[in-house]
Coordinates of C-alpha atoms in Angstrom, one line a residue:
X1 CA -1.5 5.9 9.3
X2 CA 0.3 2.5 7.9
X3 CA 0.9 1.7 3.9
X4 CA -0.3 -2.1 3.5
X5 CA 1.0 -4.3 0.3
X6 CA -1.2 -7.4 -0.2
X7 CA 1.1 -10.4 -1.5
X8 CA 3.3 -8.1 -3.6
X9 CA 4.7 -9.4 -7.1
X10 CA 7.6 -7.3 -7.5
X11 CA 10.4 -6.4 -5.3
X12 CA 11.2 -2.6 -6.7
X13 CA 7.7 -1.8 -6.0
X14 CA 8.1 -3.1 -2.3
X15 CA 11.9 -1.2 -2.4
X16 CA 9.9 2.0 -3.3
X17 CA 7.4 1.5 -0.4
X18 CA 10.3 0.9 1.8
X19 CA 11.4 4.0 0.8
X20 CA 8.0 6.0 1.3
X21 CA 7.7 4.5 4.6
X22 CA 10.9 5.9 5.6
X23 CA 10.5 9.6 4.2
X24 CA 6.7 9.7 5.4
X25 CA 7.1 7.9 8.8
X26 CA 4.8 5.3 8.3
X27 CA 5.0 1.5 8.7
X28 CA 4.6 -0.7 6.1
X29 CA 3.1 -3.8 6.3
X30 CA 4.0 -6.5 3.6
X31 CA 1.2 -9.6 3.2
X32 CA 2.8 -12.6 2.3
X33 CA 3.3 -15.0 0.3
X34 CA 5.3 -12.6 -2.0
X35 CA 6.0 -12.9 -5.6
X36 CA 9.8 -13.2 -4.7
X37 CA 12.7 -14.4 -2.1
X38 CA 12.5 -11.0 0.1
X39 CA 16.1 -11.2 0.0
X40 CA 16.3 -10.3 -3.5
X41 CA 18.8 -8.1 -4.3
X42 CA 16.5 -6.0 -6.8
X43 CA 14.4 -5.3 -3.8
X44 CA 17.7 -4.2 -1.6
X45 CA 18.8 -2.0 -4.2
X46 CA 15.2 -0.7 -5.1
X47 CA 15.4 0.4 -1.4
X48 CA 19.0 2.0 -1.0
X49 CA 19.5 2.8 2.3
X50 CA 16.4 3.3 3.7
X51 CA 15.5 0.3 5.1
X52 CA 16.8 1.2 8.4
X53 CA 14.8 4.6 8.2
X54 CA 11.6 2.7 7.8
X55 CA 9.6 1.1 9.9
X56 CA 8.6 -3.0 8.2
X57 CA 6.9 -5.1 9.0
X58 CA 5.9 -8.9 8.0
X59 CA 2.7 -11.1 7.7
X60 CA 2.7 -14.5 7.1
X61 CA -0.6 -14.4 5.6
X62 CA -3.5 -12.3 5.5
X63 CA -5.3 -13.5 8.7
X64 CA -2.1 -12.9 10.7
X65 CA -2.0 -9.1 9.3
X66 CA -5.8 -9.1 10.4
X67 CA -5.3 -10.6 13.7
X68 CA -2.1 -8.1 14.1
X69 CA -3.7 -4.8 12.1
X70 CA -5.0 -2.8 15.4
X71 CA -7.7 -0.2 15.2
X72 CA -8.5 2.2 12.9
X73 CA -10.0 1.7 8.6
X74 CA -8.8 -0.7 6.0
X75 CA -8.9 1.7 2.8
X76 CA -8.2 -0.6 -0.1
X77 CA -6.7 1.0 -3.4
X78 CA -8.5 -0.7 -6.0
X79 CA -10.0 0.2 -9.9
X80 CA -13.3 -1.4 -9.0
X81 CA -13.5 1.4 -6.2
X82 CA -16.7 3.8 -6.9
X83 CA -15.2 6.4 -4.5
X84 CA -12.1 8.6 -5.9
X85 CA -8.8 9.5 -4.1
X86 CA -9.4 13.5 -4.6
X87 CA -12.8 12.8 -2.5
X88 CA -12.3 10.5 0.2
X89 CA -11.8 11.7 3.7
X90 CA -9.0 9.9 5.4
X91 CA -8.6 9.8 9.1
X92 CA -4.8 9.6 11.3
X93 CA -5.1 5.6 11.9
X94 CA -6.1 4.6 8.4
X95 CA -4.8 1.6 6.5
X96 CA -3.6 2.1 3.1
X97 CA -3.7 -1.2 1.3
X98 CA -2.9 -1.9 -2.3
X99 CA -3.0 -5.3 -4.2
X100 CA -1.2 -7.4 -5.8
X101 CA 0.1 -6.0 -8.9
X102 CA -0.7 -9.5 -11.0
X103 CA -4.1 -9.5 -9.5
X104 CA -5.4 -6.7 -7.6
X105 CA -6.8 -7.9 -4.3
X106 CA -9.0 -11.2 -3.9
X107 CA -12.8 -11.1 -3.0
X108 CA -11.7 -11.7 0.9
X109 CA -10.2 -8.8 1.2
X110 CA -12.6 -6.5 -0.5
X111 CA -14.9 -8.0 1.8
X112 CA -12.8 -7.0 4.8
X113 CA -12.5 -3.4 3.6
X114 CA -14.1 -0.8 5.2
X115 CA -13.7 1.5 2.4
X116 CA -12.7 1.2 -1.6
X117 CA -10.8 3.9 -3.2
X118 CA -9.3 4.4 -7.1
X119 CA -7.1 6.8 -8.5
X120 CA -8.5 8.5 -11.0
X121 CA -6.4 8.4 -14.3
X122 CA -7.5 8.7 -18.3
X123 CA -9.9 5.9 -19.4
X124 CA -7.7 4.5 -21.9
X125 CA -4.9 3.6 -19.9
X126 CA -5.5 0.8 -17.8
X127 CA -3.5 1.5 -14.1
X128 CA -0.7 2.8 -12.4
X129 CA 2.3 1.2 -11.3
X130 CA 1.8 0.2 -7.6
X131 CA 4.1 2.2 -5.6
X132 CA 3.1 5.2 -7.9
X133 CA -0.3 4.8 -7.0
X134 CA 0.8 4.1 -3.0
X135 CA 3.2 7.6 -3.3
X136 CA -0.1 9.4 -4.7
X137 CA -2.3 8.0 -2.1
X138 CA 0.1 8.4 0.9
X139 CA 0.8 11.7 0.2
X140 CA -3.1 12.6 -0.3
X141 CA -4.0 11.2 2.9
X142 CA -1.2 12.8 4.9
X143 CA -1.9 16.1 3.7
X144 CA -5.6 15.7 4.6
X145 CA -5.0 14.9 8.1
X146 CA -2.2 17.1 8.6
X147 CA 0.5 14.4 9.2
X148 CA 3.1 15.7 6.5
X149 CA 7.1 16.0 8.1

């Protein structure tokens, strides 16, 4: 299983993936352009020391995190899903990717998607924060396939 970010915005969110990549044993895969220098210390101290625990890894774009993705389902996180996190069956060599927090994800990549998935959360509020949602979904899926430490 691998946690995707598509062209993340802020640098915490991608500190707290860092994070859950390292505690879950996952890689995470980080679509660029970012929103920020990937140096930035907000994203260095978002991620403590757990950068070295996790496993990260870099696309220049997203056709070179196509060309480089391997087998296995691109899941994409997204609020114009129609199928919800608490029903979806996941499978050991899923994707997990999540938007950009400014934008969500562009058409491309919905079209690229094998399946769309949302989080359901009260109608009045509008989403989660990224790496919440990423924690939620991570967890859900590991559970499900029995890949929990």
């Amino acid at each position: 299983m691998r946690l995707a970010l598509f062209q993340p915005d802020i640098p915490q969110n991608v500190g707290a993936c860092i994070r859950l990549s390292a505690c879950f044993g996952v890689e995470l895969h980080v679509i660029e352009p970012t929103g920020f220098r990937f140096d930035d210390r907000a994203m260095k101290r978002a991620a403590l020391d757990y950068g070295p625990l996790s496993h990260l890894v870099r696309h220049a774009d997203w056709d070179a995190f196509q060309a480089a993705r391997g087998p296995g389902r691109l899941v994409l996180f997204t609020t114009k899903a129609a199928q919800r996190l608490d029903d979806f069956q996941f499978r050991p060599d899923d994707t997990l990717l999540f938007g950009r927090e400014s934008a969500g994800a562009p058409d491309v990549v919905h079209a690229a998607a094998d399946a769309r998935v949302f989080i359901p959360i009260r109608p009045e509020t509008r989403s989660l924060n990224l790496s919440v949602s990423a924690g939620l979904a991570l967890y859900q899926a590991l559970n499900q396939t029995g890949a929990l430490p």
